[in-house]
CSV table of C-alpha atoms and ligand atoms in Angstrom, one decimal:
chain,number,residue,atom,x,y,z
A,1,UNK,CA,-58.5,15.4,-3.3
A,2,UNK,CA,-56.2,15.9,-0.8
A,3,UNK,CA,-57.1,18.4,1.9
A,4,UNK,CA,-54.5,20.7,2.1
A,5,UNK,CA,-54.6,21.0,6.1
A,6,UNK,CA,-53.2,17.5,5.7
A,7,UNK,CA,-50.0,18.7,3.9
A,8,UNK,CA,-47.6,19.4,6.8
A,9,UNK,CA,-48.7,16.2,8.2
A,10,UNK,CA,-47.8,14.5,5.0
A,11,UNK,CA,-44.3,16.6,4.9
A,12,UNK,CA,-43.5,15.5,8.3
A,13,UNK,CA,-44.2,11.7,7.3
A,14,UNK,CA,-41.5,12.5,4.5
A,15,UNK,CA,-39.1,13.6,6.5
A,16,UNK,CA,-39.4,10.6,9.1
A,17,UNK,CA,-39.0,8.6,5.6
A,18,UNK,CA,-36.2,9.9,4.4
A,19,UNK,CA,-34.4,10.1,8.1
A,20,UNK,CA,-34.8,6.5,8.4
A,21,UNK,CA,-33.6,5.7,4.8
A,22,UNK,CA,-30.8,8.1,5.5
A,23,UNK,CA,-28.6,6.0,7.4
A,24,UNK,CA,-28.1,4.2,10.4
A,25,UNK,CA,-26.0,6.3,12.4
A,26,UNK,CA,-27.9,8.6,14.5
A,27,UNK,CA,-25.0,10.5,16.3
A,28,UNK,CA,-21.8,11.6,15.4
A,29,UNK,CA,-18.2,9.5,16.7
A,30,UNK,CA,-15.1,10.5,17.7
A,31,UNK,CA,-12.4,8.3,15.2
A,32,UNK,CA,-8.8,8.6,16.5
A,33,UNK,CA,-9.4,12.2,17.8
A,34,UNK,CA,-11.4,13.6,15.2
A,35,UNK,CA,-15.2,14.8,15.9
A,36,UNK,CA,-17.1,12.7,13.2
A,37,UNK,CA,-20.4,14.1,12.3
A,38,UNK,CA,-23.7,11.6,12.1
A,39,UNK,CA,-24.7,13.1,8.6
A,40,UNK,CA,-21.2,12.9,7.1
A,41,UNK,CA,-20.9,8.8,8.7
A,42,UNK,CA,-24.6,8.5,6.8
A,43,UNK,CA,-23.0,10.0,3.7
A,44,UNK,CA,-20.3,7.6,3.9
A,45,UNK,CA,-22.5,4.7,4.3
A,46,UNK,CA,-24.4,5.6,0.9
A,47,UNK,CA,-21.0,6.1,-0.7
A,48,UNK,CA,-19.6,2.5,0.5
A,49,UNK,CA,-23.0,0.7,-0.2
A,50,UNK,CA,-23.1,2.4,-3.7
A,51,UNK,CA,-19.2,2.1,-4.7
A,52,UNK,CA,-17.2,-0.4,-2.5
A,53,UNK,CA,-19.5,-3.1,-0.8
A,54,UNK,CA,-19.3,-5.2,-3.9
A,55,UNK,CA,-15.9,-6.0,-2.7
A,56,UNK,CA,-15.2,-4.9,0.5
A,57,UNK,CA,-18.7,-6.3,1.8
A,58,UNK,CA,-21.5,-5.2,3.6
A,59,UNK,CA,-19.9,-5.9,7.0
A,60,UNK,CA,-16.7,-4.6,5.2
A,61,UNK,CA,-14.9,-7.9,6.0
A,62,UNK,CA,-13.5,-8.2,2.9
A,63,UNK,CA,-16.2,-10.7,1.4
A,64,UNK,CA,-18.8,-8.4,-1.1
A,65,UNK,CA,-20.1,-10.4,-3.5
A,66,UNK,CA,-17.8,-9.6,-6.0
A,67,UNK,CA,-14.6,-10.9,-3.9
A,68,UNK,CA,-14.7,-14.7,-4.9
A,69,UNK,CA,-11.2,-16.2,-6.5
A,70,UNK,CA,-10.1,-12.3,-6.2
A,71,UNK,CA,-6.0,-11.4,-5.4
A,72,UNK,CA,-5.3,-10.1,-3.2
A,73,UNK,CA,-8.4,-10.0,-1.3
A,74,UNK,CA,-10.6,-6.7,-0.6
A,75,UNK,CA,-9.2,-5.4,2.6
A,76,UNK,CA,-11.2,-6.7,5.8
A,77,UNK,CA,-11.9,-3.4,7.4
A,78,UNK,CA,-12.7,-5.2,10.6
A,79,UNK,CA,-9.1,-6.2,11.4
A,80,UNK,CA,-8.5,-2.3,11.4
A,81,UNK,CA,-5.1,-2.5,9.7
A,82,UNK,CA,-4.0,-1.5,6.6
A,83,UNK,CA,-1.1,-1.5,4.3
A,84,UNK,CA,-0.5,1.6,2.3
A,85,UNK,CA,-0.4,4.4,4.9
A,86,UNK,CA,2.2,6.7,5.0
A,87,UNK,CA,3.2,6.2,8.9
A,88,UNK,CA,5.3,4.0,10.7
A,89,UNK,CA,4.6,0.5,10.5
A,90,UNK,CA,1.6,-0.7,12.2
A,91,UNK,CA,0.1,2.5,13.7
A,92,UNK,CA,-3.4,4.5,12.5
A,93,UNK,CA,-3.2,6.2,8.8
A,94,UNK,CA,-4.4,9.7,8.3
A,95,UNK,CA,-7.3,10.8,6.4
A,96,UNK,CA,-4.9,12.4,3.3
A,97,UNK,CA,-3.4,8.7,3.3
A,98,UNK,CA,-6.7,6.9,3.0
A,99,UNK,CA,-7.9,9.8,0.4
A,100,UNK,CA,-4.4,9.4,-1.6
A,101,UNK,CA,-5.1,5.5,-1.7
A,102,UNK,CA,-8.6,5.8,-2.3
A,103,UNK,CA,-8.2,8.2,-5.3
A,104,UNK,CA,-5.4,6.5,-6.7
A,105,UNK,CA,-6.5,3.4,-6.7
A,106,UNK,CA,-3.8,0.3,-5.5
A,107,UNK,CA,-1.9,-0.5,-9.3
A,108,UNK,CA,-2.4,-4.5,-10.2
A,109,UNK,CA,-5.0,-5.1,-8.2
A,110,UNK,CA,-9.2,-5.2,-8.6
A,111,UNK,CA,-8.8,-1.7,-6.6
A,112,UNK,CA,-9.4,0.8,-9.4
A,113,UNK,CA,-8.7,4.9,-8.6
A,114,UNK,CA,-12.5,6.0,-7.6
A,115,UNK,CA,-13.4,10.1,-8.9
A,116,UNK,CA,-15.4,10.8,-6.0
A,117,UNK,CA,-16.2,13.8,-5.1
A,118,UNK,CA,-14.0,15.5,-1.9
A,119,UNK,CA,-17.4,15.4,0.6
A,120,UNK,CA,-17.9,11.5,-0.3
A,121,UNK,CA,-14.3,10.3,-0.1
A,122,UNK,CA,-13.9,12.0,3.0
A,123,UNK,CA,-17.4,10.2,4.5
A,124,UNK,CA,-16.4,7.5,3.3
A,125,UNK,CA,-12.7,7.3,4.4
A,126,UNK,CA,-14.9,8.2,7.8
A,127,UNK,CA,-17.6,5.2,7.6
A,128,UNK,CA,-14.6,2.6,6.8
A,129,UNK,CA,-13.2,3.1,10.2
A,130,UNK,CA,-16.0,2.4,11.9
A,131,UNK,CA,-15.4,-1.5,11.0
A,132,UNK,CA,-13.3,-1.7,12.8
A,133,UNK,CA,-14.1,0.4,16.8
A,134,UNK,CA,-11.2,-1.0,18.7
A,135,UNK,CA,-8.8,0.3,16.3
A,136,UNK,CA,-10.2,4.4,15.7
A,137,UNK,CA,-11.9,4.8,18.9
A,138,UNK,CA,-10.9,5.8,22.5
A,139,UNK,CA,-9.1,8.5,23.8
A,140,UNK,CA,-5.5,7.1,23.3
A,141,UNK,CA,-6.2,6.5,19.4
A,142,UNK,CA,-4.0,8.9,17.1
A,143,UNK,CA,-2.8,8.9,13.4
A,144,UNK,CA,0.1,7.3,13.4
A,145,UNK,CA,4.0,9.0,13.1
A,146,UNK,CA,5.3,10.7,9.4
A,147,UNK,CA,8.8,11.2,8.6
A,148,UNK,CA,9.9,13.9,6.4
A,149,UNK,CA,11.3,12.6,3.1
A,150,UNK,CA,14.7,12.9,3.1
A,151,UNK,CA,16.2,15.4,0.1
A,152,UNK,CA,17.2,13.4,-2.9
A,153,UNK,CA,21.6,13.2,-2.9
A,154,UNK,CA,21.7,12.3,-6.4
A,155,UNK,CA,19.1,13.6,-8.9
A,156,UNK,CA,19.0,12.9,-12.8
A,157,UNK,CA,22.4,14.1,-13.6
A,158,UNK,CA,23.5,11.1,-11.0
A,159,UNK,CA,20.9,8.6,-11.9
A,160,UNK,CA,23.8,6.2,-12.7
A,161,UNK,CA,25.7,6.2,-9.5
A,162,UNK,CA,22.6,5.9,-7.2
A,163,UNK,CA,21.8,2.8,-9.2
A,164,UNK,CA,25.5,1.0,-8.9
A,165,UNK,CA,25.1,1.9,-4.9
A,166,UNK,CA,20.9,0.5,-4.7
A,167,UNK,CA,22.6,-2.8,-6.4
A,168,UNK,CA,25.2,-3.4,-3.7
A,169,UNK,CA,22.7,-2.2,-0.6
A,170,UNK,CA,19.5,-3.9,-2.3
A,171,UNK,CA,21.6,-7.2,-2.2
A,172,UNK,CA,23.9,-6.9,0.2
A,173,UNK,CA,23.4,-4.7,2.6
A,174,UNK,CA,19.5,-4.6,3.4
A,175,UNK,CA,19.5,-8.1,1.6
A,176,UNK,CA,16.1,-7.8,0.0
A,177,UNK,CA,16.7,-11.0,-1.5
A,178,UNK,CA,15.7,-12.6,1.6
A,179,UNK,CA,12.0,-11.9,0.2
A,180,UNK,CA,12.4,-10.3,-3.2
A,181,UNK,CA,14.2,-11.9,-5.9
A,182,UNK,CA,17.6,-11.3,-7.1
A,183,UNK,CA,18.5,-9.7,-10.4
A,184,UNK,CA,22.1,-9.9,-10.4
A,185,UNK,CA,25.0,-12.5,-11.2
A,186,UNK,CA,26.5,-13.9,-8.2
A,187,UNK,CA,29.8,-12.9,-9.4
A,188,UNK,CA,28.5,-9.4,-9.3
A,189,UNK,CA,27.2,-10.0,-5.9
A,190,UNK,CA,30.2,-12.2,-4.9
A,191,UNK,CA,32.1,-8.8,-5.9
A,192,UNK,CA,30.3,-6.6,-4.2
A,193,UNK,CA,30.2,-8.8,-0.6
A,194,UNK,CA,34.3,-8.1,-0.9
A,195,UNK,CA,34.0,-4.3,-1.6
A,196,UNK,CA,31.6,-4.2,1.4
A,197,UNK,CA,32.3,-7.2,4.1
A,198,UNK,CA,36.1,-7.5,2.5
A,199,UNK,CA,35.3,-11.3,1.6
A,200,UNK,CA,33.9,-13.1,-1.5
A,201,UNK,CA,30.9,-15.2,-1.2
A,202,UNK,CA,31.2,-18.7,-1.2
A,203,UNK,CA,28.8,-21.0,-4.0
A,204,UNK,CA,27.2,-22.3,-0.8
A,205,UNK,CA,26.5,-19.2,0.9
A,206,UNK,CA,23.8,-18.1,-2.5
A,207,UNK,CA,20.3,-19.1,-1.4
A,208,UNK,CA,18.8,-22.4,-3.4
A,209,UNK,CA,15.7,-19.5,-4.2
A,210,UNK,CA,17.6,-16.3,-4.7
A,211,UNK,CA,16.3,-16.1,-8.3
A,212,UNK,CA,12.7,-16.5,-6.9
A,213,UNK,CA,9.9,-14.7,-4.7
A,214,UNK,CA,9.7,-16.0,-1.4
A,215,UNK,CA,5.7,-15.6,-0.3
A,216,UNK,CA,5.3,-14.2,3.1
A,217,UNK,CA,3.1,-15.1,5.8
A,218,UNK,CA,0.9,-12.0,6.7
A,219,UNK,CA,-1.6,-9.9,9.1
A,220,UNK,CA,-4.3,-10.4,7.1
A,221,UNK,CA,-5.2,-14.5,6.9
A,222,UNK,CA,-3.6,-14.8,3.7
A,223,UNK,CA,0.3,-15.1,2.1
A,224,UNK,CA,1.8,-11.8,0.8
A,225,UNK,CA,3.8,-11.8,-2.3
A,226,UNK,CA,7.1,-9.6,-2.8
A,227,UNK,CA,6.3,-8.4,-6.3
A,228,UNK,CA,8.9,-9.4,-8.8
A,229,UNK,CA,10.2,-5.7,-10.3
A,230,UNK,CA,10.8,-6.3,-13.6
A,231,UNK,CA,7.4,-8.1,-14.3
A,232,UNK,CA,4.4,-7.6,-11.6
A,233,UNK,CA,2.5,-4.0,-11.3
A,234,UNK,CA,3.6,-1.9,-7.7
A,235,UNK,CA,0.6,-0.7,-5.8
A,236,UNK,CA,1.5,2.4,-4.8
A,237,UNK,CA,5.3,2.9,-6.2
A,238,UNK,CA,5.3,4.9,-8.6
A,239,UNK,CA,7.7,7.2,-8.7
A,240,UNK,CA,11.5,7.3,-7.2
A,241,UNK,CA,9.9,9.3,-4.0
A,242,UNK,CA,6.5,6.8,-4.2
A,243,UNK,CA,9.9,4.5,-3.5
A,244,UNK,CA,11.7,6.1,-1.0
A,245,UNK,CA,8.0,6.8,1.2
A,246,UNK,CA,7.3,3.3,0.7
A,247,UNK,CA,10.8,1.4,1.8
A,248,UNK,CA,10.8,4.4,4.9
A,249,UNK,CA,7.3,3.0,5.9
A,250,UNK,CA,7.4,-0.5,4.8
A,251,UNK,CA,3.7,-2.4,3.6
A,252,UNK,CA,1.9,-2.4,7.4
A,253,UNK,CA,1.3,-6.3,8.4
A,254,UNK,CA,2.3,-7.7,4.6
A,255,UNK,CA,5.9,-8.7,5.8
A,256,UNK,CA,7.6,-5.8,4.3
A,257,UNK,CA,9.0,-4.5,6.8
A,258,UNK,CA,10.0,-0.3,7.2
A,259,UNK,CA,13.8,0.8,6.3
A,260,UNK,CA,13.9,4.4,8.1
A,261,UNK,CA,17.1,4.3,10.1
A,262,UNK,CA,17.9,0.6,9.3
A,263,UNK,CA,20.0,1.9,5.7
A,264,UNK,CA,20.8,5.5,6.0
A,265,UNK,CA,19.1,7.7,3.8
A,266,UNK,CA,21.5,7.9,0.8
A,267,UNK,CA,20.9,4.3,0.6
A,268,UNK,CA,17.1,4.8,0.8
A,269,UNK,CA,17.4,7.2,-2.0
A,270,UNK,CA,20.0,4.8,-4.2
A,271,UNK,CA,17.1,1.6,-3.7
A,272,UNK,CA,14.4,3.8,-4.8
A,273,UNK,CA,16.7,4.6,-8.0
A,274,UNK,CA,18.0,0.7,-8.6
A,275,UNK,CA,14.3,-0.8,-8.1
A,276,UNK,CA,12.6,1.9,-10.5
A,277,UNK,CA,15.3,0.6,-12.9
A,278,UNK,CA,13.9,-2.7,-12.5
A,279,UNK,CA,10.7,-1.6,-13.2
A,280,UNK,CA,11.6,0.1,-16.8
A,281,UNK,CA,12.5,-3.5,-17.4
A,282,UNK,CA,8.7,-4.2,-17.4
A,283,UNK,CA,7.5,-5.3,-21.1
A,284,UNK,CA,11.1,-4.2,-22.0
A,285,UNK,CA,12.9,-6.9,-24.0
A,286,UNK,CA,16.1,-5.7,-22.4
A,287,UNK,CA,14.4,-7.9,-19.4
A,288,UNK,CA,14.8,-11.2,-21.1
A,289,UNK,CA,18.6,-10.4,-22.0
A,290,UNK,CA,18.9,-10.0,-17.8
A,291,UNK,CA,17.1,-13.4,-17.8
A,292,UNK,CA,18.9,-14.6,-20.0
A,293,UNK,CA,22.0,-13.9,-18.3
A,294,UNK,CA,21.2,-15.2,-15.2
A,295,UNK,CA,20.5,-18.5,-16.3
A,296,UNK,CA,23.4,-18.5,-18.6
A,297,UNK,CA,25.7,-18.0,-15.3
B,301,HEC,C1,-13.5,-4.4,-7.4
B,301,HEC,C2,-13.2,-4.6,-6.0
B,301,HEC,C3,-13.0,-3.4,-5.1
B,301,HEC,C4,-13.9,-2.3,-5.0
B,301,HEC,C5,-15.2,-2.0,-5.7
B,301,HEC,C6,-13.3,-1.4,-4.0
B,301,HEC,N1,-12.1,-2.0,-3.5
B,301,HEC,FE1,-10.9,-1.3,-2.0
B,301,HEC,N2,-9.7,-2.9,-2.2
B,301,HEC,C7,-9.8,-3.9,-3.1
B,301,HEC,C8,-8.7,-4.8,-3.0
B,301,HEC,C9,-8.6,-6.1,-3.8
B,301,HEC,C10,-7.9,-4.3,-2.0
B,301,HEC,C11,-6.6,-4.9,-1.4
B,301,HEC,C12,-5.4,-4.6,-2.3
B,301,HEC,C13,-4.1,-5.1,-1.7
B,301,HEC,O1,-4.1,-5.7,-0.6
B,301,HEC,O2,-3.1,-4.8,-2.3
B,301,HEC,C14,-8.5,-3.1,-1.5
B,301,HEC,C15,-8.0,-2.3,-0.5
B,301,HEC,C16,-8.6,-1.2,0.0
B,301,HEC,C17,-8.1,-0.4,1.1
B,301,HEC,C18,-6.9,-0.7,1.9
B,301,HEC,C19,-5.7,0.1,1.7
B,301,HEC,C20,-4.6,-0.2,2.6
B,301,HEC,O3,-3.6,0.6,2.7
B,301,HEC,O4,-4.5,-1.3,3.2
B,301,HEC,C21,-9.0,0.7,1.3
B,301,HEC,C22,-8.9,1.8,2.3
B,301,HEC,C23,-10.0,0.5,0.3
B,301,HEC,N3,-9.8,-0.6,-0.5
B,301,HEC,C24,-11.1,1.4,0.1
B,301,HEC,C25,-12.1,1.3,-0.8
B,301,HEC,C26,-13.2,2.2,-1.0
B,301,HEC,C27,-13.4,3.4,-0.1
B,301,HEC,C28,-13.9,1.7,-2.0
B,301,HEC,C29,-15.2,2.4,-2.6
B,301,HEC,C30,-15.1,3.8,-3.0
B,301,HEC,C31,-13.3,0.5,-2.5
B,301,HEC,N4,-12.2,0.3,-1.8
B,301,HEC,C32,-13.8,-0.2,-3.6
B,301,HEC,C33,-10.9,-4.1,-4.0
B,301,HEC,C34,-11.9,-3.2,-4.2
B,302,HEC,C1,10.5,-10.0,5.0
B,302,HEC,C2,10.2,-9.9,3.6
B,302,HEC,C3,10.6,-8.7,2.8
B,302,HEC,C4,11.8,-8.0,2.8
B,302,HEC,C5,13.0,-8.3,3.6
B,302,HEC,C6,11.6,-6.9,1.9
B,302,HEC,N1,10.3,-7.0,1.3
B,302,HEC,FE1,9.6,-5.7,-0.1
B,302,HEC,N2,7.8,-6.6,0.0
B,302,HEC,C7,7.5,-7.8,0.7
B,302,HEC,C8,6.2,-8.2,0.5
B,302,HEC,C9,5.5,-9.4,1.1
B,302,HEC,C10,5.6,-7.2,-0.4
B,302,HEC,C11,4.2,-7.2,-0.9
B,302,HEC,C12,3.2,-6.5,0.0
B,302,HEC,C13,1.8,-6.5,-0.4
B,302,HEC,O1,1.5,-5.8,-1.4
B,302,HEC,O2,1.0,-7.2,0.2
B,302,HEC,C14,6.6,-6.3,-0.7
B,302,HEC,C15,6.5,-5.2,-1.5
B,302,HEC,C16,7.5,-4.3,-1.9
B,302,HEC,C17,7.4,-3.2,-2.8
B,302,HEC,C18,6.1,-2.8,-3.5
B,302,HEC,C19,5.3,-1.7,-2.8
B,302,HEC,C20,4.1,-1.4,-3.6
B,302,HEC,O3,3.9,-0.2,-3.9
B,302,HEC,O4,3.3,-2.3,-4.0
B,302,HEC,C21,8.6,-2.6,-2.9
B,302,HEC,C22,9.0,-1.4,-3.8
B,302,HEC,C23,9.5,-3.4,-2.1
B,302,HEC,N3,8.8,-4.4,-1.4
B,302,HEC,C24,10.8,-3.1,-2.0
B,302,HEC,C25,11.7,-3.8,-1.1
B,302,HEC,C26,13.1,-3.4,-0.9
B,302,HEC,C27,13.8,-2.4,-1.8
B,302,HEC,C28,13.6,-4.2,0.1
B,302,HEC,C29,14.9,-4.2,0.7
B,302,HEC,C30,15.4,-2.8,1.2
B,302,HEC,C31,12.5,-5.0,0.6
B,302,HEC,N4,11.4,-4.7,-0.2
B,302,HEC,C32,12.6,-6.0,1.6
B,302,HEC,C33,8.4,-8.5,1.5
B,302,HEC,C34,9.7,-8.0,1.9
């Protein structure tokens, strides 16, 4: 039998226990400005190792046991860089971004939306970061720059228009096609060069790939892929806005680069609306009659 003058002995063992077992962080970090509690980085870690080190590995460079073969790779927290943030290319994401991807999940890929509770994806948004040290702390690291989104000019009842306009700045203008592939008949872009640059485009002036994705070299070891619209899943694109915050911020180190001030916002607006046109085409047989009549051309 145990005597019971052992018993606060034994409750102190416990606690040493469980201390130990309760993570490896024993004080609390400051990550780009924000005061980072030890027990919420410990909480983090039990989170990661119980949801996310499959994939994202133990290290979190990228290589769980689960990321063999698998596109595109888990992220590699170490590099400290990340695609999907809502802030100006290559600068920190906020915590709201990180919970927004986490939660949601990244469409198309092995990334699935994760119903965590709000203390755990916040620890673990926390515990990712510290991966990667030269990237979240110091006294100079910040979350990175927002822009407001810019008020829609055309809404439903103009649907129409704002697509006709995202056709001519989508291949003309911005020139997505350098990336992306084209969805149009040169004729129609031949057309549209004269309405825009007062001069028709010449046979030779079409790009040998314009009807095919152009694979990017990126940040993270490995080539990007522009999606094709009409037939691969978007990560993050969802809606016409998902669009427009996407194309302002650009994907962060995959190649696609940020379109704030480069088109003007109307443009921005009339993309968003011609590439979620694109994307009705998905599983749509009115995208094989736009095949179709491309090759037919
Ligand atoms: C089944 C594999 C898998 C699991 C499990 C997984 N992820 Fe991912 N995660 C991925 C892949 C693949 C990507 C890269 C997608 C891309 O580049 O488009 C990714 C990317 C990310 C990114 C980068 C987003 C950006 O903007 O660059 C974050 C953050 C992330 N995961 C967090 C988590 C967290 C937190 C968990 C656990 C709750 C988790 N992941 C679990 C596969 C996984
Ligand atoms: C220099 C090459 C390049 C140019 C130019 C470019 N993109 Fe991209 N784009 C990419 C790459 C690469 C990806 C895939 C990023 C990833 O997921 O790793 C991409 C992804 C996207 C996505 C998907 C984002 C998501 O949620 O998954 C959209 C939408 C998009 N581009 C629209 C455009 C539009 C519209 C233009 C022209 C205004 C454009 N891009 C110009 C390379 C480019």
């Amino acid at each position: 039998m145990m005597n019971l003058k052992m018993l606060p002995l034994l409750l102190c063992l416990v606690a040493v226990v469980s201390c130990e077992e309760a993570g490896q962080f024993k004080e609390g970090k400051t990550l780009a400005g924000k005061q980072v509690s030890k027990e919420t980085l410990n909480l983090g870690q039990t989170t990661y190792m119980e949801y996310c080190v499959q994939c994202h590995g133990k290290n979190g460079d990228g290589l769980g046991v689960s990321s063999a073969g698998m596109w595109p790779p888990p992220r590699n927290f170490k590099l400290g860089i990340y695609k999907f943030g809502n802030v100006v290319s290559g600068e920190l994401p906020h915590d709201e971004d990180f919970y927004r991807i986490i939660r949601k999940g990244l469409n198309g890929t092995p990334m699935l939306p994760w119903d965590i509770s709000d203390k755990r994806l916040d620890a673990v948004t926390q515990y990712i970061k510290t991966f990667a040290p030269e990237a979240w702390e110091g006294e100079d690291k910040k979350p990175g720059t927002k822009y407001e989104l810019p008020a829609d000019p055309f809404g439903e009842a103009r649907k129409a228009e704002a697509i006709e306009k995202g056709k001519r700045a989508y291949n003309i203008t911005a020139s997505c096609i350098q990336c992306h592939r084209g969805y149009e008949t040169k004729a129609d872009m031949s057309a549209w060069n004269k309405e825009i640059n007062k001069v028709p485009l010449k046979s030779e002036e079409f790009a040998a790939d314009l009807y095919q994705l152009k694979m990017q070299d990126s940040d993270y070891g490995y080539h990007t892929m522009p999606p094709d619209f009409t037939y691969h899943k978007v990560r993050v694109s969802h809606t016409t806005e998902d669009i427009v915050q996407r194309l302002m911020y650009g994907v962060n180190g995959s190649g696609m680069p940020g379109w704030k001030d480069v088109v003007t916002d109307e443009e921005l607006w009339a993309i968003a609306y011609y590439v979620q046109s694109l994307k009705d085409l998905r599983n749509n047989p009115a995208r094989e009659e736009l095949m179709n009549k491309i090759e037919k051309q």
